[in-house]
mmCIF file of C-alpha atoms in Angstrom:
data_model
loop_
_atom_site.group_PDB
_atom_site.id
_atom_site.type_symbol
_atom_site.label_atom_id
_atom_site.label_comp_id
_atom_site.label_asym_id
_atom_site.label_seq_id
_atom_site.Cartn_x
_atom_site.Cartn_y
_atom_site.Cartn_z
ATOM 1 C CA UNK A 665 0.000 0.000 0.000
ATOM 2 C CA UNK A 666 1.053 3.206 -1.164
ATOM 3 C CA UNK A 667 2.147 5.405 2.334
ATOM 4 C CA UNK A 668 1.530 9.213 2.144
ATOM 5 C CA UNK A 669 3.328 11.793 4.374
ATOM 6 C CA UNK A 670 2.785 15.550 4.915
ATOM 7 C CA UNK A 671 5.046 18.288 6.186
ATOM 8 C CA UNK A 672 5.207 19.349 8.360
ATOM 9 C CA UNK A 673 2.558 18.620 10.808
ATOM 10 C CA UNK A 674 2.179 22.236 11.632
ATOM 11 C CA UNK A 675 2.351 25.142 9.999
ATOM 12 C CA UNK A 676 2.201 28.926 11.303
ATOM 13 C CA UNK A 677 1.921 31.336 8.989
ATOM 14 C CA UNK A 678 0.487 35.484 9.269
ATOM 15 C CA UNK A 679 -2.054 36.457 7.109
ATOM 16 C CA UNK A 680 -0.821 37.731 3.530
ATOM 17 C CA UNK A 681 2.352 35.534 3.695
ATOM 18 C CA UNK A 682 3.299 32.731 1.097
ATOM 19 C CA UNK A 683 2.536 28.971 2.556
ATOM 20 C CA UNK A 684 4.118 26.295 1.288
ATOM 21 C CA UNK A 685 2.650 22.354 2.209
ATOM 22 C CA UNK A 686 4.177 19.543 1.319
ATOM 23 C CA UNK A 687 3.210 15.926 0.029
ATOM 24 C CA UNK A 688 5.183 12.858 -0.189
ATOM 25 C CA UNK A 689 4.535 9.040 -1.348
ATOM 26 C CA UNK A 690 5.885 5.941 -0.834
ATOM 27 C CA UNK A 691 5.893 5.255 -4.108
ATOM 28 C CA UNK A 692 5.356 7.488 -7.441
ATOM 29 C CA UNK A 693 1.774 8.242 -8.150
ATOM 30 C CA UNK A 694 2.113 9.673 -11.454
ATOM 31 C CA UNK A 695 0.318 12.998 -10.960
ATOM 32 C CA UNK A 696 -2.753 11.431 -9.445
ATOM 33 C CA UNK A 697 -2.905 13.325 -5.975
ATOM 34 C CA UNK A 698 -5.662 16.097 -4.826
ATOM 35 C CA UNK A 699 -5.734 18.250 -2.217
ATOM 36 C CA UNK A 700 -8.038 18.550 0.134
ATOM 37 C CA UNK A 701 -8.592 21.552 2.755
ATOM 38 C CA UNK A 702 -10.964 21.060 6.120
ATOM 39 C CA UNK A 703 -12.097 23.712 8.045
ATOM 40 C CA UNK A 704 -13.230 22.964 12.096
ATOM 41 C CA UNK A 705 -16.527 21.046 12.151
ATOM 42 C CA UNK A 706 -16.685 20.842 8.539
ATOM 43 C CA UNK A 707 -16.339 18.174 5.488
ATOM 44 C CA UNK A 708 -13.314 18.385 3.073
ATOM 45 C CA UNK A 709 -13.319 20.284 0.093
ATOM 46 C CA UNK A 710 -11.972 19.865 -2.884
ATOM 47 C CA UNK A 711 -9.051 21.904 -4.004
ATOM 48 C CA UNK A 712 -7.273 20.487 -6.174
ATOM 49 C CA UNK A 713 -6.660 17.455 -8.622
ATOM 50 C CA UNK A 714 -3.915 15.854 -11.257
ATOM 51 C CA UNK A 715 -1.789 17.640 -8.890
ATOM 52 C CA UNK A 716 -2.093 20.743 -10.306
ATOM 53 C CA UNK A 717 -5.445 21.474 -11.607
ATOM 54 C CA UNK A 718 -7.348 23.936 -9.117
ATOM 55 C CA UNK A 719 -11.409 22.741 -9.097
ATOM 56 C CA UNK A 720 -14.503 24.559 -9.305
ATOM 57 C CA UNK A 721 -14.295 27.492 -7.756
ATOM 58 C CA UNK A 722 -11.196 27.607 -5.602
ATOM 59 C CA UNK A 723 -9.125 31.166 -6.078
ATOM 60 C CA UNK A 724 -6.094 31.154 -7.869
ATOM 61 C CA UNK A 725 -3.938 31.910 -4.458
ATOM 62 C CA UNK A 726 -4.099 28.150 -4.607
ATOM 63 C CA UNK A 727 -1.900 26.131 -6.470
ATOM 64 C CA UNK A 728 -0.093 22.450 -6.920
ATOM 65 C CA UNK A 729 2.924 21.261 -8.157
ATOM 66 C CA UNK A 730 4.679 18.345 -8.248
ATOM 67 C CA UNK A 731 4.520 14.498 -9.539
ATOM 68 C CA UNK A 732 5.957 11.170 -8.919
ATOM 69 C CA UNK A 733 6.095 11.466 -5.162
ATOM 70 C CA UNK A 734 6.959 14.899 -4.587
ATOM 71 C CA UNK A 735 4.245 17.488 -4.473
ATOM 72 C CA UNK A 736 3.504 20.877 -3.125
ATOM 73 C CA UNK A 737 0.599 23.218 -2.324
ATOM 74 C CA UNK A 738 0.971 26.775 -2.406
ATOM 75 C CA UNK A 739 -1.186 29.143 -0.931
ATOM 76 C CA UNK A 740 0.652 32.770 -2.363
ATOM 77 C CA UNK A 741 -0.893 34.969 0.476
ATOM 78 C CA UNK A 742 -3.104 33.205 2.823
ATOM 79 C CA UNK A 743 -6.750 35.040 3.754
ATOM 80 C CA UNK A 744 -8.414 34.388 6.981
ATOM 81 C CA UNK A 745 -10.469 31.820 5.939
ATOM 82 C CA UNK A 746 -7.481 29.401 4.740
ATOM 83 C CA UNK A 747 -6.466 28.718 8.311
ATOM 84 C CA UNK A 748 -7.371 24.846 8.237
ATOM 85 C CA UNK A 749 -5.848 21.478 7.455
ATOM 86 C CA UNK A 750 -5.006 20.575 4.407
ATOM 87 C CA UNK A 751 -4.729 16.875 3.191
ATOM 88 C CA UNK A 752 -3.291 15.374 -0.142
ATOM 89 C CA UNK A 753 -4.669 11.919 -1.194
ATOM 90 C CA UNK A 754 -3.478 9.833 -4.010
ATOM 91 C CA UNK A 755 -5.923 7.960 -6.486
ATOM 92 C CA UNK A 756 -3.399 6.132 -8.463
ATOM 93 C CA UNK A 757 -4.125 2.990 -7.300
ATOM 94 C CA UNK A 758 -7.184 1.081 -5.457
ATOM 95 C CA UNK A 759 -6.312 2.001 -2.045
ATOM 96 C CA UNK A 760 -6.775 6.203 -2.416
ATOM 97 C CA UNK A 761 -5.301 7.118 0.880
ATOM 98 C CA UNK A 762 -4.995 10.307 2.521
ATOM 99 C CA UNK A 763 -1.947 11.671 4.075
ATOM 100 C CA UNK A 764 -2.159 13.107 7.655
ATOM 101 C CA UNK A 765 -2.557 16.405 7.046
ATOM 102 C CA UNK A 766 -0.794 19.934 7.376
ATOM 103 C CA UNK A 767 -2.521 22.572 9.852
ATOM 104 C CA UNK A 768 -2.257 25.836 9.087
ATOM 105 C CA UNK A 769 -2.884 28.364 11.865
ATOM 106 C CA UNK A 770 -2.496 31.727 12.786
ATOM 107 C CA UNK A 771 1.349 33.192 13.503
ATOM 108 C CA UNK B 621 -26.443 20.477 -8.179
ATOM 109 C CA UNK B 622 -24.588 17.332 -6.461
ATOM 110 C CA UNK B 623 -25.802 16.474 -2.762
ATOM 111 C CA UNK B 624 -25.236 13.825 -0.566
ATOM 112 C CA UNK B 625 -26.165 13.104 2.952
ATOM 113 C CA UNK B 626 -25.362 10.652 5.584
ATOM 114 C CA UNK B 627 -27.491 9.357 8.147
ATOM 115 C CA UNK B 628 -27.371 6.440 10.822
ATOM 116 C CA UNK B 629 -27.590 5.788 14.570
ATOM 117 C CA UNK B 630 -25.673 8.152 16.620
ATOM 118 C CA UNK B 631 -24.696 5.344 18.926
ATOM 119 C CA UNK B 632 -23.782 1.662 18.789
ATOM 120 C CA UNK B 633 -22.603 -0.750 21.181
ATOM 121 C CA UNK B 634 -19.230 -2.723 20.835
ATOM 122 C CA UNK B 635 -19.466 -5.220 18.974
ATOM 123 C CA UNK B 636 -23.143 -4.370 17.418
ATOM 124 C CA UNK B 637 -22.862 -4.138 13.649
ATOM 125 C CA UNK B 638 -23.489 -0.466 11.825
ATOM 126 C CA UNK B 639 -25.093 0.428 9.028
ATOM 127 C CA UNK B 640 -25.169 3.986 7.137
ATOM 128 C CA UNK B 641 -27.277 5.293 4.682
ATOM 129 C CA UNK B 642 -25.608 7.973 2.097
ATOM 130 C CA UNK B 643 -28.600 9.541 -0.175
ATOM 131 C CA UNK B 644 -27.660 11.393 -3.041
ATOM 132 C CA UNK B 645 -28.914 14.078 -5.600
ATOM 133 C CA UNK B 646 -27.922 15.251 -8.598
ATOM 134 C CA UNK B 647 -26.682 12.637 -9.695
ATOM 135 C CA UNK B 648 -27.049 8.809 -11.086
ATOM 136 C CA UNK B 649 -25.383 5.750 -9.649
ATOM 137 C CA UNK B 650 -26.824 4.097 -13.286
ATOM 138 C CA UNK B 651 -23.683 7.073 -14.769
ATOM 139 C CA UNK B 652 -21.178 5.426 -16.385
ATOM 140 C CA UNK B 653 -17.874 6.248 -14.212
ATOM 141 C CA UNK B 654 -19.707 7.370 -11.122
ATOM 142 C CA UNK B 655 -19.172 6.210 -7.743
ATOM 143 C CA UNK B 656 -19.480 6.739 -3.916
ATOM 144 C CA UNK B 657 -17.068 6.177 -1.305
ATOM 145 C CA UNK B 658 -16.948 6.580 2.614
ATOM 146 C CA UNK B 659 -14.635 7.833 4.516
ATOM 147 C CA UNK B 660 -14.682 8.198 8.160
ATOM 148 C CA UNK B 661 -12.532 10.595 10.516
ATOM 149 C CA UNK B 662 -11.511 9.785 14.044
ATOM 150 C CA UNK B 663 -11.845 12.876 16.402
ATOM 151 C CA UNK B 664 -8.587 14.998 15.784
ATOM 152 C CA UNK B 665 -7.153 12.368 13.306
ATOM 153 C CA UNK B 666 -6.580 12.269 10.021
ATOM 154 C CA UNK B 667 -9.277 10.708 7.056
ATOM 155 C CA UNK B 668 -8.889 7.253 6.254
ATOM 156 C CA UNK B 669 -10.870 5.724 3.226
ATOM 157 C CA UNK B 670 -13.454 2.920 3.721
ATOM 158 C CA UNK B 671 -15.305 1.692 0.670
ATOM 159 C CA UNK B 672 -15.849 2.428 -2.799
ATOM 160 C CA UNK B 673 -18.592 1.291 -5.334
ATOM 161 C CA UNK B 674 -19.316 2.579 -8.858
ATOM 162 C CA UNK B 675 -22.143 2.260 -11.422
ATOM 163 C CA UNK B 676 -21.179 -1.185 -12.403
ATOM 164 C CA UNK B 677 -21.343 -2.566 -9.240
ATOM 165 C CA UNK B 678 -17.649 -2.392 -9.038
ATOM 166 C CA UNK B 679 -16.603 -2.451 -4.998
ATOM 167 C CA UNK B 680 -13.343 -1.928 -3.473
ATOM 168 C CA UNK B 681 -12.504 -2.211 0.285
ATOM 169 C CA UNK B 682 -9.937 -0.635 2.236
ATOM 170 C CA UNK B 683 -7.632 -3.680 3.002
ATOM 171 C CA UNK B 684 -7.322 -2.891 6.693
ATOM 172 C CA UNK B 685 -10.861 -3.332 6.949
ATOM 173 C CA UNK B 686 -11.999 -5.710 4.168
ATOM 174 C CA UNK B 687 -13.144 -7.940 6.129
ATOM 175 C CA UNK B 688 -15.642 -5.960 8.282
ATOM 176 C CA UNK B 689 -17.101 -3.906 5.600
ATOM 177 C CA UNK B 690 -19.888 -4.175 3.189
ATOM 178 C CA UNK B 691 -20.983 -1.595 0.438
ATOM 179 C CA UNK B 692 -24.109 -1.970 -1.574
ATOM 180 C CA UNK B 693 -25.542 0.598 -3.887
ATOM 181 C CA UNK B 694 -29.700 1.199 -4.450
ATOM 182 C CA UNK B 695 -29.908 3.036 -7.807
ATOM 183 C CA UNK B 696 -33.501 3.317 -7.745
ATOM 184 C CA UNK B 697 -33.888 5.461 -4.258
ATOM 185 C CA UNK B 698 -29.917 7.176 -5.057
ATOM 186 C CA UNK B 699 -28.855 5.725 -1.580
ATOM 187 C CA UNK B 700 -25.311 3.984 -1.074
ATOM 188 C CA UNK B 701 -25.369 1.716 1.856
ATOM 189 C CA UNK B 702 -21.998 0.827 4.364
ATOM 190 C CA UNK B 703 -22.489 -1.954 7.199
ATOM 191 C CA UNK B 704 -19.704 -2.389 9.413
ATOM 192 C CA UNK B 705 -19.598 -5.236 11.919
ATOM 193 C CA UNK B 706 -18.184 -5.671 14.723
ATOM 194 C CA UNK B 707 -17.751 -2.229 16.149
ATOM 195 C CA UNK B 708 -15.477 -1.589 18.403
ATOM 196 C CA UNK B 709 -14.932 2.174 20.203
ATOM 197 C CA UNK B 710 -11.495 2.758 17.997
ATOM 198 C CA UNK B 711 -14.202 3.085 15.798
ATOM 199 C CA UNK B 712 -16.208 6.175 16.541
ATOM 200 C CA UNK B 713 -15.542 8.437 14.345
ATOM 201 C CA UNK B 714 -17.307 10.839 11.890
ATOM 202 C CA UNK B 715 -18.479 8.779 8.735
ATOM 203 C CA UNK B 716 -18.933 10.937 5.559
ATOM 204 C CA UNK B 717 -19.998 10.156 1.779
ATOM 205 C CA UNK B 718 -18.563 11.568 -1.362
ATOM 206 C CA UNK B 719 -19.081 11.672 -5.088
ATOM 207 C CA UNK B 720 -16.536 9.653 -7.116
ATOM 208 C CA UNK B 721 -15.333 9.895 -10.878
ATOM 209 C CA UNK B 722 -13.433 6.606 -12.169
ATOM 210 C CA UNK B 723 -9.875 7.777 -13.096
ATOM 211 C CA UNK B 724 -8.399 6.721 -16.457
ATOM 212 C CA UNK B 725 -4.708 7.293 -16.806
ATOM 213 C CA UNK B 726 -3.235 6.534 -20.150
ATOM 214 C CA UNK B 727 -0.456 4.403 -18.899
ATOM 215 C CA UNK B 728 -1.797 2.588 -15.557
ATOM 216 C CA UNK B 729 -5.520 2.537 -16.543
ATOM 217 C CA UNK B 730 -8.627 2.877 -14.365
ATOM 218 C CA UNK B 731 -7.914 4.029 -10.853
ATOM 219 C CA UNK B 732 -10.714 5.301 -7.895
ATOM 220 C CA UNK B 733 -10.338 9.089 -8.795
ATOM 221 C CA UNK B 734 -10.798 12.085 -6.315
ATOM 222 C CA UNK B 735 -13.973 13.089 -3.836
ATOM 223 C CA UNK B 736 -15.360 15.883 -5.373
ATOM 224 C CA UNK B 737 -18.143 16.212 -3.787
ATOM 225 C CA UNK B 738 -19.017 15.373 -0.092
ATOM 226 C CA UNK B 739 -21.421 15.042 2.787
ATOM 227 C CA UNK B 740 -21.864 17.054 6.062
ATOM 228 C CA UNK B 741 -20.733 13.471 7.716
ATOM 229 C CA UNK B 742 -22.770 11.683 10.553
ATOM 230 C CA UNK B 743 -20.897 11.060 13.905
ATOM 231 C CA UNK B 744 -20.999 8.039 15.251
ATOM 232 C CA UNK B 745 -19.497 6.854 18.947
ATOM 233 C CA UNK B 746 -19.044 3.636 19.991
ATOM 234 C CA UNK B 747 -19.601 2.647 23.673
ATOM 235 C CA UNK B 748 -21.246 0.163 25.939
#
């Protein structure tokens, strides 16, 4: 089974700076990895798919990178509402696992 | 417009079996490509996958769990249905249902896609 990990498990971050998450698998995934962003009390949302491609209606201060097993998610200068965790999850195989997740809080 | 909703007891006792409804709108489990999945969320932990089933019947079970889990699909009232036996508390948690595209990558083929759409999630606790 395909292992994902996230760093780092933390991240603090004042509003209007650059943050910069990252996502790692055991094993390449091709670019088959979303991200994922969770707010308290909330479901998941969407964010963003083939590793790069943002989905409906997510702002462009959000943005992926990467492939193989070394991706990235960008958020250029992070708003008030973008304090969350974030998770990646790979779908290149049958067992679409999520990683554990980056929070992002306030510096 | 894509909806889904979970519902389901609250409570269980250990080793009870659960069962959770997802019901659906907006879209048809009959779709070519389209599937639902669950995925459940221990307090403060991370999300861990459960189950997967697409139009064509097509199931797929986390393997860490295979053997406890059951996924069935009623096309005709939109509802996905998840039993899980054997509870146990490790296994409260909240439960949630997504909307699933099959993935078709030119050089490994059909993989589970991305959740691209999801419920609100149902908690459920597990204790005597």
């Amino acid at each position: 089974e395909i292992v994902m990990t996230q760093s780092p498990a933390t991240l603090s971050v004042s509003p209007g700076e650059r943050a910069t998450l990252s996502c790692r698998a055991s094993q390449s995934v091709r670019s088959n990895l979303a991200w994922y962003q969770q707010k308290p009390g909330q479901a998941p949302r969407l964010l963003i798919y083939g590793a790069s491609t943002r989905a409906t209606g997510i702002p462009a201060r959000f943005s992926g990178s990467g492939s193989g097993t070394e991706f990235t998610l960008t958020i250029s200068s992070l708003q008030s509402e973008d304090f969350a965790v974030y998770y990646c999850q790979q779908y290149n195989n049958w067992s679409p696992v999520f990683g554990p997740g980056t929070k992002v809080d306030i510096k | 417009q894509i909806t889904l909703k979970e519902s389901g007891p609250t409570l269980v006792k250990p080793t009870q079996t659960l069962t959770l409804t997802c019901t659906f709108s907006g879209f048809s489990l009959s779709t070519s490509g389209v599937g639902v999945g669950w995925i459940r969320q221990p307090p403060g932990k991370a999300l861990e996958w459960l189950a997967l089933i697409y139009w064509d019947d097509d199931k797929r079970y986390s393997p860490s769990l295979k053997s406890r889990l059951t996924i069935t699909k009623d096309t005709s009232k939109n509802q996905v249905v998840l039993t899980m036996t054997n509870m146990d508390p490790v296994d409260t948690a909240t439960y949630y249902c997504a909307h699933i595209l099959l993935y078709y990558d030119i050089l490994t083929g059909y993989s589970p896609g991305y959740f691209d759409y999801w419920g609100q999630g149902t908690v459920v606790t597990v204790s005597s």
